[in-house]
Coordinates of C-alpha atoms in Angstrom, one line a residue:
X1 CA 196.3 180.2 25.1
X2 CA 198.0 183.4 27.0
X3 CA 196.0 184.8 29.5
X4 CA 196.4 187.0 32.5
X5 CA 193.4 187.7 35.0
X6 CA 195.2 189.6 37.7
X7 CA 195.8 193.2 36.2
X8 CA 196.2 196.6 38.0
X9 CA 195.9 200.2 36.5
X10 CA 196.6 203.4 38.2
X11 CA 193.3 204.0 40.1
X12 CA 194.9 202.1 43.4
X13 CA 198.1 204.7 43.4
X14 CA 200.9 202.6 43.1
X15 CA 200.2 201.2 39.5
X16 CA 200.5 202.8 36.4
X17 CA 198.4 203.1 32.9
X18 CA 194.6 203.0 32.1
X19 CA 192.1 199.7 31.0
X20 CA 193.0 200.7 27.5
X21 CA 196.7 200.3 28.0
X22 CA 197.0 196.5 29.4
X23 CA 194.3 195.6 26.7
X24 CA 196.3 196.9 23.9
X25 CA 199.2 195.0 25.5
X26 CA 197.6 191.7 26.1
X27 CA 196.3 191.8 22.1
X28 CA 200.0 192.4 20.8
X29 CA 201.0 189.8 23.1
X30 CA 198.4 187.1 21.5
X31 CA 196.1 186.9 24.9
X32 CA 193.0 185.5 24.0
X33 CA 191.6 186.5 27.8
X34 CA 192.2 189.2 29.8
X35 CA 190.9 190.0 33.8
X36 CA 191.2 193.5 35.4
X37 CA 191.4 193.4 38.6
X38 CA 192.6 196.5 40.8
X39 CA 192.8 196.6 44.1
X40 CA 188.8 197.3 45.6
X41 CA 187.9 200.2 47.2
X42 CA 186.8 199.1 50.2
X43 CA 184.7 200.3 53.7
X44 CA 188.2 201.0 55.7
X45 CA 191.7 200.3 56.6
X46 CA 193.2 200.9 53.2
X47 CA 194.8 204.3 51.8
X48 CA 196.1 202.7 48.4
X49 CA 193.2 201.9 47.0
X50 CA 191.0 203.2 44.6
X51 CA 188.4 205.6 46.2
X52 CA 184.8 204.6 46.5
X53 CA 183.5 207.0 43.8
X54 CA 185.9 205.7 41.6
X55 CA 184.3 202.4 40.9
X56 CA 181.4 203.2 38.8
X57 CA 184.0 204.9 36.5
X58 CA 186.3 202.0 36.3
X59 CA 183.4 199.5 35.7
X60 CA 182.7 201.4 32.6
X61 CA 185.8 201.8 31.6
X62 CA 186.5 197.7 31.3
X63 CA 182.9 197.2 29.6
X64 CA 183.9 200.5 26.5
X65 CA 187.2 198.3 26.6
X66 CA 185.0 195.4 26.2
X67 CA 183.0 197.1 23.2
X68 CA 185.9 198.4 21.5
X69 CA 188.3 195.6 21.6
X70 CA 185.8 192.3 21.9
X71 CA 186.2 191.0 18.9
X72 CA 189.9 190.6 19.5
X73 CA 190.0 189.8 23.4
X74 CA 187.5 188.7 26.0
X75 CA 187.9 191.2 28.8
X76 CA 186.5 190.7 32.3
X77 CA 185.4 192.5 35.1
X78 CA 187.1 192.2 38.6
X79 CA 188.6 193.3 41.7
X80 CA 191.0 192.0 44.6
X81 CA 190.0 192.7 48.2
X82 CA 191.2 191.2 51.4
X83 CA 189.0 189.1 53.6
X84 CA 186.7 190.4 56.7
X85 CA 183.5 189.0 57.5
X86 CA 182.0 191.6 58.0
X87 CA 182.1 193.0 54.7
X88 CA 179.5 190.4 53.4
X89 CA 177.6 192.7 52.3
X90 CA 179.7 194.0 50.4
X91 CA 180.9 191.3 48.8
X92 CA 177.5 189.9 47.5
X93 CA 176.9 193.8 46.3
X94 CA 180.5 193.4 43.8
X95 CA 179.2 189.6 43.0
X96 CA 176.6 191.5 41.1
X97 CA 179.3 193.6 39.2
X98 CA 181.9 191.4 38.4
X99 CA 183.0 188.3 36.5
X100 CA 184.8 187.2 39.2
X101 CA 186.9 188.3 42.1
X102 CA 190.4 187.7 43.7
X103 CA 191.5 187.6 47.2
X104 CA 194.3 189.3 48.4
X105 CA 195.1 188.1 51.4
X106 CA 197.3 190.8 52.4
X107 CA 196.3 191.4 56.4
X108 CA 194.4 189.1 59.0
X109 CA 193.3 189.0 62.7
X110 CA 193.8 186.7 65.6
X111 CA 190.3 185.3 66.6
X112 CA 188.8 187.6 69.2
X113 CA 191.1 190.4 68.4
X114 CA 190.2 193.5 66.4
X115 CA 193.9 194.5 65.5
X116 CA 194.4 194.1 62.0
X117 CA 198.0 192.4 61.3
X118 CA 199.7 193.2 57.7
X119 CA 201.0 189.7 56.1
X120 CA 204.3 191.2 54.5
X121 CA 205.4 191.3 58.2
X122 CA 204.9 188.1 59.9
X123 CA 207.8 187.5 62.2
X124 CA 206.6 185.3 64.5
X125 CA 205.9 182.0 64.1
X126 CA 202.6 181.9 65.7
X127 CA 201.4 184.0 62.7
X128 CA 202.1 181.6 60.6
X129 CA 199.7 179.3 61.7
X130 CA 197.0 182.5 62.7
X131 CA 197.2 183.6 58.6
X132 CA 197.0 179.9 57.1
X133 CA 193.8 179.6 59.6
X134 CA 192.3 183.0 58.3
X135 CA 192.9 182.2 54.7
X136 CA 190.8 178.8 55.2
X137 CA 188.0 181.1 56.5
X138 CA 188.2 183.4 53.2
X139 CA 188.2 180.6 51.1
X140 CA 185.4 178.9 53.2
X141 CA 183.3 182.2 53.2
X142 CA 182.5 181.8 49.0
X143 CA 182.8 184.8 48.0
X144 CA 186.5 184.4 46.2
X145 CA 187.1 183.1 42.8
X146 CA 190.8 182.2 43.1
X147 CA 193.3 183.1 45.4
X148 CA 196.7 185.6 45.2
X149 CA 200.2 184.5 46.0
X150 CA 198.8 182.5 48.9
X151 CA 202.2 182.0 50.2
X152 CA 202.5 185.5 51.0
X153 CA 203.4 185.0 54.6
X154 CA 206.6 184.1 54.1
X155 CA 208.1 187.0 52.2
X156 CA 209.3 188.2 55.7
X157 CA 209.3 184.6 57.7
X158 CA 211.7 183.3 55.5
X159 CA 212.7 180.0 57.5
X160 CA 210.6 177.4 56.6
X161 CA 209.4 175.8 60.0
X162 CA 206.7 173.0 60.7
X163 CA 203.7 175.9 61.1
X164 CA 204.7 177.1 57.4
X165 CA 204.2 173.4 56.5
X166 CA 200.8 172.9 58.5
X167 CA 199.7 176.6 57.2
X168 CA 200.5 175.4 53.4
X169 CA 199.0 172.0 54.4
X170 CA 195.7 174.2 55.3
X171 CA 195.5 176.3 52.5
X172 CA 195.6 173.6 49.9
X173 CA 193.2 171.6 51.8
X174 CA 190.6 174.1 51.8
X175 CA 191.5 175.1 47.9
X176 CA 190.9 171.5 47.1
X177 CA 188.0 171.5 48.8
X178 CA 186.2 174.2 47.6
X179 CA 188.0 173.9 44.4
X180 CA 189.4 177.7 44.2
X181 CA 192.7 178.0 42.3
X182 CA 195.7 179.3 44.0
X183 CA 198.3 181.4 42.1
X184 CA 201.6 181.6 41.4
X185 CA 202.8 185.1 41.0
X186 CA 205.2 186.5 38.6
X187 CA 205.2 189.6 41.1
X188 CA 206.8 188.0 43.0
X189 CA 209.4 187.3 41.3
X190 CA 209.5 191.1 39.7
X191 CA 210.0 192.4 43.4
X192 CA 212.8 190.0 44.0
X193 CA 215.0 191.2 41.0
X194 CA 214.1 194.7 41.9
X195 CA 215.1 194.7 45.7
X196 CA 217.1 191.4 46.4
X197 CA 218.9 190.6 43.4
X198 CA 221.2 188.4 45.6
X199 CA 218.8 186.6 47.2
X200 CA 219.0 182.9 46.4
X201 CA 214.9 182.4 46.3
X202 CA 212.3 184.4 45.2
X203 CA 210.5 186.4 48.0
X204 CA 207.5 184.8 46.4
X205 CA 206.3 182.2 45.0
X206 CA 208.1 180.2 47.7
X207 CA 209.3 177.1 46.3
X208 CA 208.6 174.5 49.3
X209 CA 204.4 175.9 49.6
X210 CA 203.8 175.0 45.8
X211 CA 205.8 171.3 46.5
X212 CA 203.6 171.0 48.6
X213 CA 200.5 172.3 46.5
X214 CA 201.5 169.9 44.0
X215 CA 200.4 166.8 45.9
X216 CA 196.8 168.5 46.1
X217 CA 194.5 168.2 43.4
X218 CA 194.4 171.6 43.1
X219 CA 194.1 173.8 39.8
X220 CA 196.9 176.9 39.9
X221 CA 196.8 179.6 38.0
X222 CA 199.8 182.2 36.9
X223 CA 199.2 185.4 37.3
X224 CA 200.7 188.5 36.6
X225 CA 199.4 191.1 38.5
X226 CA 201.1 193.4 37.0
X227 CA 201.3 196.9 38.3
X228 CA 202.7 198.3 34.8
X229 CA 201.2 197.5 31.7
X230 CA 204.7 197.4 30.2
X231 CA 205.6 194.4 32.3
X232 CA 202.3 192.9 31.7
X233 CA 204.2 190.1 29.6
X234 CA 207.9 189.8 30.8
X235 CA 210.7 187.3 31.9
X236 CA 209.2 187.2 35.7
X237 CA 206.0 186.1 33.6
X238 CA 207.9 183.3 31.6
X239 CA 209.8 182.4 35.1
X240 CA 206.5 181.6 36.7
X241 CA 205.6 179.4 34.1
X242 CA 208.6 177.9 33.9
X243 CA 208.3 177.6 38.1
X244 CA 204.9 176.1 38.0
X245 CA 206.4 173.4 34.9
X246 CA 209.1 172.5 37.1
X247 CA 207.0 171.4 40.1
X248 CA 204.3 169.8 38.1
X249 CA 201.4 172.2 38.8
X250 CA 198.3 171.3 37.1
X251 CA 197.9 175.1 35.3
X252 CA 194.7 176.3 33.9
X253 CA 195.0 179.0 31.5
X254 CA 191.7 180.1 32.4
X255 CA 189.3 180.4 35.3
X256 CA 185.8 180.2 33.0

């Protein structure tokens, strides 16, 4: 089986190409399942996302997708959206909609602090520890089907200190646990050929998290999350699978 359930299209402004355009990719590439999965619109905080009223529009547009193209792909409905508990409602309002969703963990807060803090910037070590904590309260919440590039806070970290190793240590734990997958991301990989060809390691996934992951009995998914459908199924794609074989990650190839 190929498969991909983390898929973008040009609603959240920094992708490119309509539902249509990854479907017909994911056929010619043999996919037998296929998950959209834009970035939510959600109450606040976010500019690069897709509008509220734009929802109900791309809804449809997965299920004529669906229609047009089932009896050559099964295509599902979803969305990625961060984590604030306070947004329940909301959550249990997509649950309704969708066949599953993701969790982006792209910004957290300190307990008893309002400030939002954006994850592609952790420089401090103490964040470490304050993201890994947050991310086992997402995944201890329920309402996430698997989990994006958890290892996302050390794209800026970058030095792999004993709070990286208990944050990883707490993230797995709580996957396990509640038995969410965790992802390896090809993306990842994409943005480290792009901006740092030099760089001896990929911003992520970060090699010394999933070693760590693999001594977890904890299913990990690759996914794309492609922001172009022309790079839907590319080498980054074949070097996460490749990653993930290397380290002994038990891979599902789907999350039904």
């Amino acid at each position: 089986m190929k498969t991909n359930f983390h898929t973008h299209n040009y609603r959240c402004g920094h992708a490119v190409g309509n539902v249509e355009d990854y479907v017909k990719v994911a056929i010619n590439e043999g996919y037998s399942e296929l998950g959209i999965s834009d970035h939510a619109p959600v109450p606040s905080h976010y500019e690069d996302r897709m509008k509220m009223e734009e929802l109900g529009e791309y809804l449809t547009e997965i299920e004529e997708a669906q229609k047009k193209y089932g009896d050559k792909i099964k295509i599902y409905k979803s969305l990625e959206i961060e984590y604030f508990p306070e947004w329940q409602e909301y959550y249990d309002e997509l649950k309704k909609k969708l066949d599953y969703i993701i969790l982006g963990l792209h910004a957290f807060r300190i307990e008893g602090e309002s400030k939002i803090y954006n994850a592609w910037n952790i420089k401090e070590e103490k964040h470490v520890l304050v993201y890994g904590k947050y991310m086992v309260k997402a995944i201890e919440s329920g309402n996430f089907d698997y989990i994006a590039h958890p290892d996302l806070y050390m794209v800026n970290y970058r030095n792999w200190t004993e709070n990286c190793i208990e944050a990883a240590h707490m993230i797995c734990k709580a996957a396990e646990k509640y038995d969410v997958p965790l992802e390896v991301n090809a993306n990842g990989i994409r943005k480290t050929l792009a901006r740092h060809p030099e760089w001896d390691r990929y911003m992520y996934p970060y090699k010394e998290f999933w070693e760590i992951a693999s001594k977890y009995n904890i299913r990990t998914i690759i996914g794309s999350d492609t922001h172009d459908f022309m790079e839907m199924e590319d080498e980054p794609m074949e070097m996460a699978r490749t990653f993930a074989k290397e380290l002994g990650l038990n891979v599902i190839e789907s999350i039904f």
